[in-house]
mmCIF file with all atom_site columns, C-alpha atoms in Angstrom:
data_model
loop_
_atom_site.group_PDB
_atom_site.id
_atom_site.type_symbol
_atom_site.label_atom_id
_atom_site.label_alt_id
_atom_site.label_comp_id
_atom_site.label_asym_id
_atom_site.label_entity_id
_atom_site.label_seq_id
_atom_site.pdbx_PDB_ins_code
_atom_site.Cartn_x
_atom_site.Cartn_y
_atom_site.Cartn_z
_atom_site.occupancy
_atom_site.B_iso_or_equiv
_atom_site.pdbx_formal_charge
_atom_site.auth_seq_id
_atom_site.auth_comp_id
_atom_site.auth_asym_id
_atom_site.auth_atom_id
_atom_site.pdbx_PDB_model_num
ATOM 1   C CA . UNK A 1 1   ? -2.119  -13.429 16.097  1.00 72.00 ? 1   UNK A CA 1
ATOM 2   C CA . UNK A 1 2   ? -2.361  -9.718  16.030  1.00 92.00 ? 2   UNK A CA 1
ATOM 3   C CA . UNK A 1 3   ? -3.020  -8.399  13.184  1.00 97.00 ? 3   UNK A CA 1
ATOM 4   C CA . UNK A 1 4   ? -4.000  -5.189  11.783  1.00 98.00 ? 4   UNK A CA 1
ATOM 5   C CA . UNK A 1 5   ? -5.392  -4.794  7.702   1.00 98.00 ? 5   UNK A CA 1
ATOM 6   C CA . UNK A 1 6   ? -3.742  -1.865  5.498   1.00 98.00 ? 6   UNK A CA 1
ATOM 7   C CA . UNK A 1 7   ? -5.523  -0.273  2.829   1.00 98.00 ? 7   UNK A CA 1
ATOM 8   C CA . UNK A 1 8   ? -3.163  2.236   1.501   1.00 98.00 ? 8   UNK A CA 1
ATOM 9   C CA . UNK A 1 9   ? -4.686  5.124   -0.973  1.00 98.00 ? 9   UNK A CA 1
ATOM 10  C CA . UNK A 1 10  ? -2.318  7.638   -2.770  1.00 98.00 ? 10  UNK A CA 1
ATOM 11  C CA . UNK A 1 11  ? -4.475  11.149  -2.783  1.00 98.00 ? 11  UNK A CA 1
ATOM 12  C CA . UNK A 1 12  ? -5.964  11.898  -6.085  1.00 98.00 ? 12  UNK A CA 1
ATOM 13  C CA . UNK A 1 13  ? -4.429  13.614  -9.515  1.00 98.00 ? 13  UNK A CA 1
ATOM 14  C CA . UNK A 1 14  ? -3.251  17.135  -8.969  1.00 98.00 ? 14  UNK A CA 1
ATOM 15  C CA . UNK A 1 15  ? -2.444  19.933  -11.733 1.00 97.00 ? 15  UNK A CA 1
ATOM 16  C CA . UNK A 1 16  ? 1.262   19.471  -10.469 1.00 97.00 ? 16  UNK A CA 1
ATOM 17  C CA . UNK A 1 17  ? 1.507   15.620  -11.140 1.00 97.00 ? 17  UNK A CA 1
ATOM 18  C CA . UNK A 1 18  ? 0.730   16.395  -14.839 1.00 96.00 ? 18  UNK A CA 1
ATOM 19  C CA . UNK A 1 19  ? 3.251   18.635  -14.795 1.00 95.00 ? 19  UNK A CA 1
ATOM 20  C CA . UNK A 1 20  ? 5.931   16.577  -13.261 1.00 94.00 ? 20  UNK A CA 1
ATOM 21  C CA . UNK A 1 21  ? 7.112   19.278  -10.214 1.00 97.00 ? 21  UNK A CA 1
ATOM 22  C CA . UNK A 1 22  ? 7.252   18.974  -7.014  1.00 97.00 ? 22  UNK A CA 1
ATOM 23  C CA . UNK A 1 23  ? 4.835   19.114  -4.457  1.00 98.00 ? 23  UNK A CA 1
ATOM 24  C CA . UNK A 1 24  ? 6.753   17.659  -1.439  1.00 98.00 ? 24  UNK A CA 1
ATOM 25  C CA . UNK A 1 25  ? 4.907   19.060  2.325   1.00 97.00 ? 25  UNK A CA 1
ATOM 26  C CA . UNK A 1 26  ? 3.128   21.872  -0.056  1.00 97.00 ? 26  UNK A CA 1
ATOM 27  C CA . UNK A 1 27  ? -0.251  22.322  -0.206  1.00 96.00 ? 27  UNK A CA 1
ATOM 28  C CA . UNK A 1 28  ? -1.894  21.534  -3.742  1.00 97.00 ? 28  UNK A CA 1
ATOM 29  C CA . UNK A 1 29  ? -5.497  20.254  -4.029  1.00 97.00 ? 29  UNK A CA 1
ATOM 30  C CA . UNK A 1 30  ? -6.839  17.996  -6.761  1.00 98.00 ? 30  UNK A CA 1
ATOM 31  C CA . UNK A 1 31  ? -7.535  18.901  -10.005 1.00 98.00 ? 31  UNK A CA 1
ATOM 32  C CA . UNK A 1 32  ? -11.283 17.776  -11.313 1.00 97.00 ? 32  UNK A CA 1
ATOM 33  C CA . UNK A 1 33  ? -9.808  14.326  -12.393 1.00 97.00 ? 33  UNK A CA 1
ATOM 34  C CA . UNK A 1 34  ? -8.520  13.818  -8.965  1.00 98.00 ? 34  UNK A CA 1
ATOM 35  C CA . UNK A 1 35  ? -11.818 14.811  -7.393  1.00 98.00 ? 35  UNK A CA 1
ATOM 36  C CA . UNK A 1 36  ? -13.159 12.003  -9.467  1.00 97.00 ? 36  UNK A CA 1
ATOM 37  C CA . UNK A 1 37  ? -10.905 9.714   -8.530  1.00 98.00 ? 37  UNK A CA 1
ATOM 38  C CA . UNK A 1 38  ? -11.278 10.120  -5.027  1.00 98.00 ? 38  UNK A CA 1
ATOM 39  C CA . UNK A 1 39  ? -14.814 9.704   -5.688  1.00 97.00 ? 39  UNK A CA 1
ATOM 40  C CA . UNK A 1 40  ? -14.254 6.645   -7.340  1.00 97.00 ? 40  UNK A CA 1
ATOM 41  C CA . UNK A 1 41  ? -11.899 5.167   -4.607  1.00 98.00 ? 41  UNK A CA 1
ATOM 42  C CA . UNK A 1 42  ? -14.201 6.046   -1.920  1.00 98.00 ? 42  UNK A CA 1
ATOM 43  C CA . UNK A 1 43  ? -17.490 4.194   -3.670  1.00 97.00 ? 43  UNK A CA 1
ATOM 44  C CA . UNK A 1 44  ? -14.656 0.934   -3.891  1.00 97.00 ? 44  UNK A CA 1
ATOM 45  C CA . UNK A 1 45  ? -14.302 1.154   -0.340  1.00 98.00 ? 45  UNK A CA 1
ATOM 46  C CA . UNK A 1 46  ? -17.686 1.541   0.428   1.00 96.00 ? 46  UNK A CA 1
ATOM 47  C CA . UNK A 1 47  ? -18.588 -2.084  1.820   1.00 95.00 ? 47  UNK A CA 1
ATOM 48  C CA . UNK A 1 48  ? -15.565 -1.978  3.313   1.00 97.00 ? 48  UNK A CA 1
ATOM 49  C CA . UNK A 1 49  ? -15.321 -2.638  7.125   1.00 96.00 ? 49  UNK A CA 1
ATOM 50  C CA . UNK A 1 50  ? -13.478 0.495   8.934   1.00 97.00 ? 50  UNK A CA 1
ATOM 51  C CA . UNK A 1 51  ? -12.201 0.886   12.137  1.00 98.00 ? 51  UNK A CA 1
ATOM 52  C CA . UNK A 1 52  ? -9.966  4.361   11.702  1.00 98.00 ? 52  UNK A CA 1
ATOM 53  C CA . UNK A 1 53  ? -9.182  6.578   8.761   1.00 98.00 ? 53  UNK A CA 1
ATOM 54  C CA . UNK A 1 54  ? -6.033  8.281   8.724   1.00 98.00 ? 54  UNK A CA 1
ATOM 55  C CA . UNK A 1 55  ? -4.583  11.008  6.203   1.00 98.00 ? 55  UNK A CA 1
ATOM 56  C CA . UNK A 1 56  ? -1.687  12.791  5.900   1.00 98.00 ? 56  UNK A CA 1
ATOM 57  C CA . UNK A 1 57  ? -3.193  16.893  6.731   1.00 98.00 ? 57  UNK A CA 1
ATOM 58  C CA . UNK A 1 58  ? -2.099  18.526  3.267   1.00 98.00 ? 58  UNK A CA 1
ATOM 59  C CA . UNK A 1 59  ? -4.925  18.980  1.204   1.00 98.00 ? 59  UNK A CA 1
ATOM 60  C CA . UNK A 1 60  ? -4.854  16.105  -1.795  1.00 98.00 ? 60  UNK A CA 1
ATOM 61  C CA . UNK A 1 61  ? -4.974  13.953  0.886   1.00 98.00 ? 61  UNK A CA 1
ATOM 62  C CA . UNK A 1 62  ? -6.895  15.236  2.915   1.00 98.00 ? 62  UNK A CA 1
ATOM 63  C CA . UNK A 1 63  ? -9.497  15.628  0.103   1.00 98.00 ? 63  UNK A CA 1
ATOM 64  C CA . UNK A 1 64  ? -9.435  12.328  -1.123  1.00 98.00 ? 64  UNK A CA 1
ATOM 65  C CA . UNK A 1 65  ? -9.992  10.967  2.287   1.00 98.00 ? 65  UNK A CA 1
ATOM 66  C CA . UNK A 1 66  ? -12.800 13.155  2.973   1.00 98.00 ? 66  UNK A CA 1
ATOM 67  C CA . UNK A 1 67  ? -14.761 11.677  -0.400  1.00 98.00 ? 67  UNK A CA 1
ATOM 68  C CA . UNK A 1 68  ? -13.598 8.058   1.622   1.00 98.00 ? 68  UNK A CA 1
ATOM 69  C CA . UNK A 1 69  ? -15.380 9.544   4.597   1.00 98.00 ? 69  UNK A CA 1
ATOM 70  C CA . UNK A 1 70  ? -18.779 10.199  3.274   1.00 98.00 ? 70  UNK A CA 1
ATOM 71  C CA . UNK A 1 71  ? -18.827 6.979   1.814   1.00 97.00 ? 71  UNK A CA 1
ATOM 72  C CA . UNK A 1 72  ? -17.730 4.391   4.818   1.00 97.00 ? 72  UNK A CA 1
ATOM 73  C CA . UNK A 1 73  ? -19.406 6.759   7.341   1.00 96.00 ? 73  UNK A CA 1
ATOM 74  C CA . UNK A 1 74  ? -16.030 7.082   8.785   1.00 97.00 ? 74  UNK A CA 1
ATOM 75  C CA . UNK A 1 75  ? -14.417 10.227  9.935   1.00 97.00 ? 75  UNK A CA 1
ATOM 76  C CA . UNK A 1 76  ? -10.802 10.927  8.889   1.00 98.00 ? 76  UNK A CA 1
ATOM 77  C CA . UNK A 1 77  ? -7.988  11.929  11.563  1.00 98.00 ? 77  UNK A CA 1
ATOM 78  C CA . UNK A 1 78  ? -5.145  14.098  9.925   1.00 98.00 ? 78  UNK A CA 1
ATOM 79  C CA . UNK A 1 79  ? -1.397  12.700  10.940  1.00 98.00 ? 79  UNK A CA 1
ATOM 80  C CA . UNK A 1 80  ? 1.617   14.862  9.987   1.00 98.00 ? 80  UNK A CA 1
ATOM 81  C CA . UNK A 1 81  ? 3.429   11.832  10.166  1.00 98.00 ? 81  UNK A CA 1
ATOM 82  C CA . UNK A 1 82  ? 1.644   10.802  6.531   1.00 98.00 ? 82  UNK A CA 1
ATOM 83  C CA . UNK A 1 83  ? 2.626   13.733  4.918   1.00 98.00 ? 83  UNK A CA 1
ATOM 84  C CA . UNK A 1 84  ? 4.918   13.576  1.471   1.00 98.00 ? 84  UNK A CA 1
ATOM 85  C CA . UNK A 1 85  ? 8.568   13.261  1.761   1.00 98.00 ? 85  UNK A CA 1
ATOM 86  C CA . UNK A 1 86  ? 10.046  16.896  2.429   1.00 98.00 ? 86  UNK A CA 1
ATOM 87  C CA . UNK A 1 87  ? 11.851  18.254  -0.491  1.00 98.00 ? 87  UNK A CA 1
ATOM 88  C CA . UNK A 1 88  ? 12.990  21.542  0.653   1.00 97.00 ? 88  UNK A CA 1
ATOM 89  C CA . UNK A 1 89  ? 14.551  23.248  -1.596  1.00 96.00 ? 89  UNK A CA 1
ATOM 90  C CA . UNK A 1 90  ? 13.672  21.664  -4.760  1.00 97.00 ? 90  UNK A CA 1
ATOM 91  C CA . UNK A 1 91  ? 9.380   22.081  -4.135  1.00 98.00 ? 91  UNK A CA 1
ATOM 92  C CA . UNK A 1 92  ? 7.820   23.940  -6.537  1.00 97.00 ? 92  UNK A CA 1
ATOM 93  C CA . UNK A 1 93  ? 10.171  23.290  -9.662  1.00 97.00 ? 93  UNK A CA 1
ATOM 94  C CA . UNK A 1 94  ? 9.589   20.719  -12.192 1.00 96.00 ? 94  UNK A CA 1
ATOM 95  C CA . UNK A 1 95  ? 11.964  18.085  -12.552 1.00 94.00 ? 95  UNK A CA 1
ATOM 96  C CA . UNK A 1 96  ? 13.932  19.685  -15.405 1.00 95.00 ? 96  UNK A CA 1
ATOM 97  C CA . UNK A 1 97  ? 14.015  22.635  -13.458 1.00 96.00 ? 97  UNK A CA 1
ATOM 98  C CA . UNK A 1 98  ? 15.968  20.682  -11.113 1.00 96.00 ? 98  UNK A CA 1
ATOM 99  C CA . UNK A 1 99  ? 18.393  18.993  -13.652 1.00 95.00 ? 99  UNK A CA 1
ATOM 100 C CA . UNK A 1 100 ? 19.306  22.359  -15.018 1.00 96.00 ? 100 UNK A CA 1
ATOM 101 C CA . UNK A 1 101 ? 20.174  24.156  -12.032 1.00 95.00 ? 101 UNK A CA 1
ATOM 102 C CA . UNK A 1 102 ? 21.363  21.565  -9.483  1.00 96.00 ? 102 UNK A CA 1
ATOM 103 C CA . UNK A 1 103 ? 22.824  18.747  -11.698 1.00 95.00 ? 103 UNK A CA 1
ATOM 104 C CA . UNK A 1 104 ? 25.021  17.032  -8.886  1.00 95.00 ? 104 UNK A CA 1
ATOM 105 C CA . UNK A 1 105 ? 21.678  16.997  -6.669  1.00 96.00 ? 105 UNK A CA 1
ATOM 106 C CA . UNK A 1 106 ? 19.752  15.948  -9.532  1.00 95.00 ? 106 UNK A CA 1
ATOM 107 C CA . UNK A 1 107 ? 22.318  12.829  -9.886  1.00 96.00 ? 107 UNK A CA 1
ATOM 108 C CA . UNK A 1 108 ? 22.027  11.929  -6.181  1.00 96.00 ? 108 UNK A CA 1
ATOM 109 C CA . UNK A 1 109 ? 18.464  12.174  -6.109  1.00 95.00 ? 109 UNK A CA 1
ATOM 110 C CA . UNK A 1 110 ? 17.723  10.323  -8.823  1.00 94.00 ? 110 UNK A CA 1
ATOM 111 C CA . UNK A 1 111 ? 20.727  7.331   -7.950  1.00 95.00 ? 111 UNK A CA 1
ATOM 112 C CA . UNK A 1 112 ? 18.549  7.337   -4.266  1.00 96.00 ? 112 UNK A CA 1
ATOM 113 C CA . UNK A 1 113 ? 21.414  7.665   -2.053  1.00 97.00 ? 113 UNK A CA 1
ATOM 114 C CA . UNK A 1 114 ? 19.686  7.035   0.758   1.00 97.00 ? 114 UNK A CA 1
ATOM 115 C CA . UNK A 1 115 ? 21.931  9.445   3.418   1.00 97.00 ? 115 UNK A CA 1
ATOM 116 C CA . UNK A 1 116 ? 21.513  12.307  0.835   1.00 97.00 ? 116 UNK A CA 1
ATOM 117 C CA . UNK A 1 117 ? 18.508  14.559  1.026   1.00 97.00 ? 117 UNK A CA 1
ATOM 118 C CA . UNK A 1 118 ? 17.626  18.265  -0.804  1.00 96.00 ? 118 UNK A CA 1
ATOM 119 C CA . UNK A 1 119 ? 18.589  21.470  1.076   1.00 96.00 ? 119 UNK A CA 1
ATOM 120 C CA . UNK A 1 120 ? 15.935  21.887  3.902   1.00 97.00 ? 120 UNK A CA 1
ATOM 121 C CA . UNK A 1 121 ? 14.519  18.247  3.094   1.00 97.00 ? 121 UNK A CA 1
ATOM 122 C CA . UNK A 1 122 ? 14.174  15.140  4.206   1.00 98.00 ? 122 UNK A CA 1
ATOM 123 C CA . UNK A 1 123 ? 16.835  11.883  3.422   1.00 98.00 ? 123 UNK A CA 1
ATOM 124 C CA . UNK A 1 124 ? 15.167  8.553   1.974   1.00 98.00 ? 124 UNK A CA 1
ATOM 125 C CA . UNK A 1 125 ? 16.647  7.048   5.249   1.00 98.00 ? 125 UNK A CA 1
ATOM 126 C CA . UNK A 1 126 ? 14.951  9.560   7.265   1.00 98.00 ? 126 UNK A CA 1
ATOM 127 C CA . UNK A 1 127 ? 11.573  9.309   5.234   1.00 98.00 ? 127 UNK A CA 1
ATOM 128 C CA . UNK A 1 128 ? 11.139  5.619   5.734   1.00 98.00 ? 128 UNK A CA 1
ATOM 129 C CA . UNK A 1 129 ? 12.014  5.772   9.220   1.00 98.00 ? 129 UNK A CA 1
ATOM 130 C CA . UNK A 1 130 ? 8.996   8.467   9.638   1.00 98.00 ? 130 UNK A CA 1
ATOM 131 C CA . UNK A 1 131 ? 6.437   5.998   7.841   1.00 98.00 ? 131 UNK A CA 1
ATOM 132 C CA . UNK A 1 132 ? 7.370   2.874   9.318   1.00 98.00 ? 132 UNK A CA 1
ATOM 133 C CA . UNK A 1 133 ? 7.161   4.376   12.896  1.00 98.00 ? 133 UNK A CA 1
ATOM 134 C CA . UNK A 1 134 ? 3.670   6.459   11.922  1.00 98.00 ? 134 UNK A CA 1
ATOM 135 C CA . UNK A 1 135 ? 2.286   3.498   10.189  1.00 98.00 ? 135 UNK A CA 1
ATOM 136 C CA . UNK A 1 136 ? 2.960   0.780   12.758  1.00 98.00 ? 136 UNK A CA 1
ATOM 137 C CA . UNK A 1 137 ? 2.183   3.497   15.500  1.00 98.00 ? 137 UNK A CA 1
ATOM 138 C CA . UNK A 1 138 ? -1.476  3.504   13.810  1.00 98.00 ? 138 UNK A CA 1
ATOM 139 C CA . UNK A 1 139 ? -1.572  0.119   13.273  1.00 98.00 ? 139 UNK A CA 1
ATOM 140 C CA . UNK A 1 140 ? -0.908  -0.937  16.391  1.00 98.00 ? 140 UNK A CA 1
ATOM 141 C CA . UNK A 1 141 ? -4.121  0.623   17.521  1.00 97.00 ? 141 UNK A CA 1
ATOM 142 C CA . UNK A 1 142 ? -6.256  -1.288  15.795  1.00 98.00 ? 142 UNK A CA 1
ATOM 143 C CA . UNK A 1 143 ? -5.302  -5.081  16.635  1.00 97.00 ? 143 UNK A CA 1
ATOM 144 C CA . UNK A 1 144 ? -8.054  -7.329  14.508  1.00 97.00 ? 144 UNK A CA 1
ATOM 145 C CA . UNK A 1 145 ? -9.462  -4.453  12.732  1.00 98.00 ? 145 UNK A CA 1
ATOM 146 C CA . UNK A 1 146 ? -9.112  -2.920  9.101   1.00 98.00 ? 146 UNK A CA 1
ATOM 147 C CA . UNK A 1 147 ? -7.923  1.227   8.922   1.00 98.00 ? 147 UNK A CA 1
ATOM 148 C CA . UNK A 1 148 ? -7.726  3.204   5.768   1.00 98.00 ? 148 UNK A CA 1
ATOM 149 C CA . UNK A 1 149 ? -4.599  5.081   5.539   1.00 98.00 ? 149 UNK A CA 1
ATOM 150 C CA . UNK A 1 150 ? -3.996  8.213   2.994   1.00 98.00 ? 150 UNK A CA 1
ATOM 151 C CA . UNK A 1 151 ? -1.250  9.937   1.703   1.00 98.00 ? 151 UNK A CA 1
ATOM 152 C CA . UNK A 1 152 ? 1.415   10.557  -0.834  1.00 98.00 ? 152 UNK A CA 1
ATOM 153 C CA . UNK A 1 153 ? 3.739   8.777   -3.164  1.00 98.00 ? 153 UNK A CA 1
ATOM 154 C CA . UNK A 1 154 ? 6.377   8.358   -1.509  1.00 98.00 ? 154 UNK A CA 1
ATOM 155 C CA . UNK A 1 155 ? 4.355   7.410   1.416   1.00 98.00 ? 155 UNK A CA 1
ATOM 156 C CA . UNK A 1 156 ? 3.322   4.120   -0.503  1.00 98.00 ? 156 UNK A CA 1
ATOM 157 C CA . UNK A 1 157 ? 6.520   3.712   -2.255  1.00 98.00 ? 157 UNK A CA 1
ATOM 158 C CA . UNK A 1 158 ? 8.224   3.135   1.142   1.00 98.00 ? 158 UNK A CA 1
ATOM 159 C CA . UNK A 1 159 ? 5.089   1.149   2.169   1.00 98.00 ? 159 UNK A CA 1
ATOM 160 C CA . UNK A 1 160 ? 6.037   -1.040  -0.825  1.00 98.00 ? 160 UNK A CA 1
ATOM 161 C CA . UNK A 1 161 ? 9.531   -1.679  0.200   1.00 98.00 ? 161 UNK A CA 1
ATOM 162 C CA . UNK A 1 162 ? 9.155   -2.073  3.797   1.00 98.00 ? 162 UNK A CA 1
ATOM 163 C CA . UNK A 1 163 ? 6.155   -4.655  2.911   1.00 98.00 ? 163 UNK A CA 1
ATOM 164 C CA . UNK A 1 164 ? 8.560   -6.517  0.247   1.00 98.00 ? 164 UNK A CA 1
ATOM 165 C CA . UNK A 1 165 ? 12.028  -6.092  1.779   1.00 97.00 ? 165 UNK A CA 1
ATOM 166 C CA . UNK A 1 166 ? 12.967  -3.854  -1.380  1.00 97.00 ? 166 UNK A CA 1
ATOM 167 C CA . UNK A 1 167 ? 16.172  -1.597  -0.379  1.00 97.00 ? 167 UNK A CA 1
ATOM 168 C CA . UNK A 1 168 ? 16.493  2.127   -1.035  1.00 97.00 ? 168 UNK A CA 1
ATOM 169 C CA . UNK A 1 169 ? 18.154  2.660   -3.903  1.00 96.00 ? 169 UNK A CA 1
ATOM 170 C CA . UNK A 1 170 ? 16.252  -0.800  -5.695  1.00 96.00 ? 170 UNK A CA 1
ATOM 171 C CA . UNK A 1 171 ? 14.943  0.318   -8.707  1.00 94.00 ? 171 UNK A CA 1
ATOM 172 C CA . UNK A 1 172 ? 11.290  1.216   -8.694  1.00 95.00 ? 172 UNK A CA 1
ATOM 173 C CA . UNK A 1 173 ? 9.496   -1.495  -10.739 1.00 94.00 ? 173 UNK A CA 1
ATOM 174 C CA . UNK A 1 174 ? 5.773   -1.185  -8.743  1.00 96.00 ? 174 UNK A CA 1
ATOM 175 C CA . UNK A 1 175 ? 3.233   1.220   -9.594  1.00 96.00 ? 175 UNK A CA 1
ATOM 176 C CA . UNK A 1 176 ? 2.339   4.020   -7.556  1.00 96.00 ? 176 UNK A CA 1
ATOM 177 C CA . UNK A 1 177 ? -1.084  5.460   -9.286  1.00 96.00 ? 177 UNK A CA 1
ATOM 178 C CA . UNK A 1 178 ? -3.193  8.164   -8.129  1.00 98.00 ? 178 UNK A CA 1
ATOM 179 C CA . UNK A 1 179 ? -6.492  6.992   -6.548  1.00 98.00 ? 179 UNK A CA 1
ATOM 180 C CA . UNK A 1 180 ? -4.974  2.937   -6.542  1.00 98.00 ? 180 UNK A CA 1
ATOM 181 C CA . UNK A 1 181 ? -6.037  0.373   -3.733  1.00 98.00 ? 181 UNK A CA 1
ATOM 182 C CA . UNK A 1 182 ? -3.175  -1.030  -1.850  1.00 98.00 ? 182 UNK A CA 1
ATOM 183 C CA . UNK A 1 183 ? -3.663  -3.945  0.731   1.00 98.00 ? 183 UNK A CA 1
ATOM 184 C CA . UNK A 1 184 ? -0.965  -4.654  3.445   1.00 98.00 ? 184 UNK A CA 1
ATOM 185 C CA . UNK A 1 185 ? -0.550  -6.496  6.904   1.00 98.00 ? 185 UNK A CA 1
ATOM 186 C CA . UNK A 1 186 ? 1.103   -5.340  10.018  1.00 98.00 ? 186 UNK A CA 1
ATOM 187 C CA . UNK A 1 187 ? 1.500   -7.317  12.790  1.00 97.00 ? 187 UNK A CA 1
ATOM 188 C CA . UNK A 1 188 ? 4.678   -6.378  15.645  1.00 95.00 ? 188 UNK A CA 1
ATOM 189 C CA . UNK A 1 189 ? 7.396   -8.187  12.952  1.00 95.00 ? 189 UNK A CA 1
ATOM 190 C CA . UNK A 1 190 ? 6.149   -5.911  10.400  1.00 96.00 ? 190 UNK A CA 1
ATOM 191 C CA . UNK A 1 191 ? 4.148   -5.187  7.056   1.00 98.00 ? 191 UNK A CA 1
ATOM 192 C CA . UNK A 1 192 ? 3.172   -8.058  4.788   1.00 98.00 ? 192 UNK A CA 1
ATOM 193 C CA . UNK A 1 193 ? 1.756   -6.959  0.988   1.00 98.00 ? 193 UNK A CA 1
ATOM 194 C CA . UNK A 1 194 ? -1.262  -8.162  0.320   1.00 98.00 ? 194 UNK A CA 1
ATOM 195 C CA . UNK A 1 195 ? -2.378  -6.496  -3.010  1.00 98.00 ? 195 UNK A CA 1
ATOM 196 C CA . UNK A 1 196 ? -0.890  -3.398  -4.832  1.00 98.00 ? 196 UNK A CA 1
ATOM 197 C CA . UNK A 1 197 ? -1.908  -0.767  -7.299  1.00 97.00 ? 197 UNK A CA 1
ATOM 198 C CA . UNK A 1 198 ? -5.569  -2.182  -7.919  1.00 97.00 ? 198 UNK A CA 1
ATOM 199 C CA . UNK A 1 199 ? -6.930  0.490   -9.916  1.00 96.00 ? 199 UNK A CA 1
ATOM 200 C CA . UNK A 1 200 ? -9.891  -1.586  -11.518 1.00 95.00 ? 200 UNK A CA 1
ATOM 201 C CA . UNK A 1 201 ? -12.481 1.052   -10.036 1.00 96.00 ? 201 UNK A CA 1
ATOM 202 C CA . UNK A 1 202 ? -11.151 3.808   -12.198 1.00 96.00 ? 202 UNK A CA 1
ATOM 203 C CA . UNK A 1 203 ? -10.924 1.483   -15.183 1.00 89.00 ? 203 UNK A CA 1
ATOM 204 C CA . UNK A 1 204 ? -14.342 0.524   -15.034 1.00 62.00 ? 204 UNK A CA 1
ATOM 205 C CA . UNK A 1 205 ? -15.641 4.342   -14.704 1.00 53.00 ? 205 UNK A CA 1
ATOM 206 C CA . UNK A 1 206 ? -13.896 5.082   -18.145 1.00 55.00 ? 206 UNK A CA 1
ATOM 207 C CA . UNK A 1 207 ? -15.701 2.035   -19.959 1.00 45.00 ? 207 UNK A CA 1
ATOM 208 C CA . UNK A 1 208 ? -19.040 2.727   -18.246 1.00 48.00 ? 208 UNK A CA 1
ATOM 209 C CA . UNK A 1 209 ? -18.882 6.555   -19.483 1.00 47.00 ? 209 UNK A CA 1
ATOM 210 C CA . UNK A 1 210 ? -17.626 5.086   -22.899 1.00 37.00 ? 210 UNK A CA 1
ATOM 211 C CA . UNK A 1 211 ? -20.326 2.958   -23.395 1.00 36.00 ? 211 UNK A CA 1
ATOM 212 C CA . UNK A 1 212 ? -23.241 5.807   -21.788 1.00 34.00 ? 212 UNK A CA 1
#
């Protein structure tokens, strides 16, 4: 049967996930507790069996699969088709920010009408589209073997849904943590989940440095 192993990584914390705005295509790097999460990730992985490493080319991916890289001995390969969902207009402002000066775009963004997207963005319908052709694209490369794929949020959100046969505008009820371990399948029918959000690696570092 051909089949090709998934392990999906969202990039590490940055400054503007605390904050709750909007990265989108922009290029933010990790803040120190996403450098040690990508750390943390990459030791995880590091029995792993590789055959490719691919990350989305903005920078808090691209550093957290870097850290990935020096521990699997694998080099990463950037793909713009991994990069965050384009949010136009609204990158760079905080989600309030958003509310208070575009409430009708607020409403539609957060309802997920899947047709709608932000001035100079990208649609939901448009977004999955993009990941399920890069994904299976990559995939399909790799027949029998394992790759490592990096990116964003909404990267794995629509990895989620694609995997589980979740619509668009289901309600999000699966975790989507910085740093987590996600396991899919693809084979020419599609993606199968394996595992999600397995974030027992950072866990562990906090009661190891509680306990030192």
């Amino acid at each position: 049967m051909q089949v090709t192993r998934i392990i999906a990584i969202r990039h590490g914390e940055t400054d503007w996930n605390v904050d709750k705005r909007i990265q989108g295509q922009l290029d933010i790097r990790l803040n120190d507790v996403g450098l040690w999460q990508a750390t943390r990730v990459a030791q995880a992985l590091g029995d792993e069996v590789v055959d490719a490493l691919y990350a989305s080319d903005l920078l808090r991916a691209w550093q957290t699969a870097q850290a990935i890289a020096e521990v699997t001995g694998c080099p990463p390969s950037p793909h713009v088709g991994l990069r965050e969902r384009g949010f136009g207009q609204f990158e760079g402002l905080t989600y309030a920010e958003i509310e208070a000066s575009w409430p009708d775009m607020s409403r539609q963004w957060r309802q997920r009408e899947p047709l709608w997207a932000p001035p100079g963005g990208e649609s939901l319908v448009a977004l999955r589209e993009r990941v399920l052709a890069t994904v299976s694209g990559l995939a399909a490369q790799h027949i029998g073997g394992q790759i490592i794929v990096v990116a964003h949020g909404g990267v794995m959100d629509m990895l989620y849904r694609l995997a589980t046969g979740q619509g668009l505008q289901a309600p999000r009820a699966w975790e989507l943590g910085n740093a987590a371990i996600n396991r899919l399948l693809w084979t020419p029918d599609g993606l199968t989940l394996v595992g999600w959000a397995d974030t027992s690696h950072l866990d562990q570092a906090v009661r190891d440095e509680s306990i030192s």
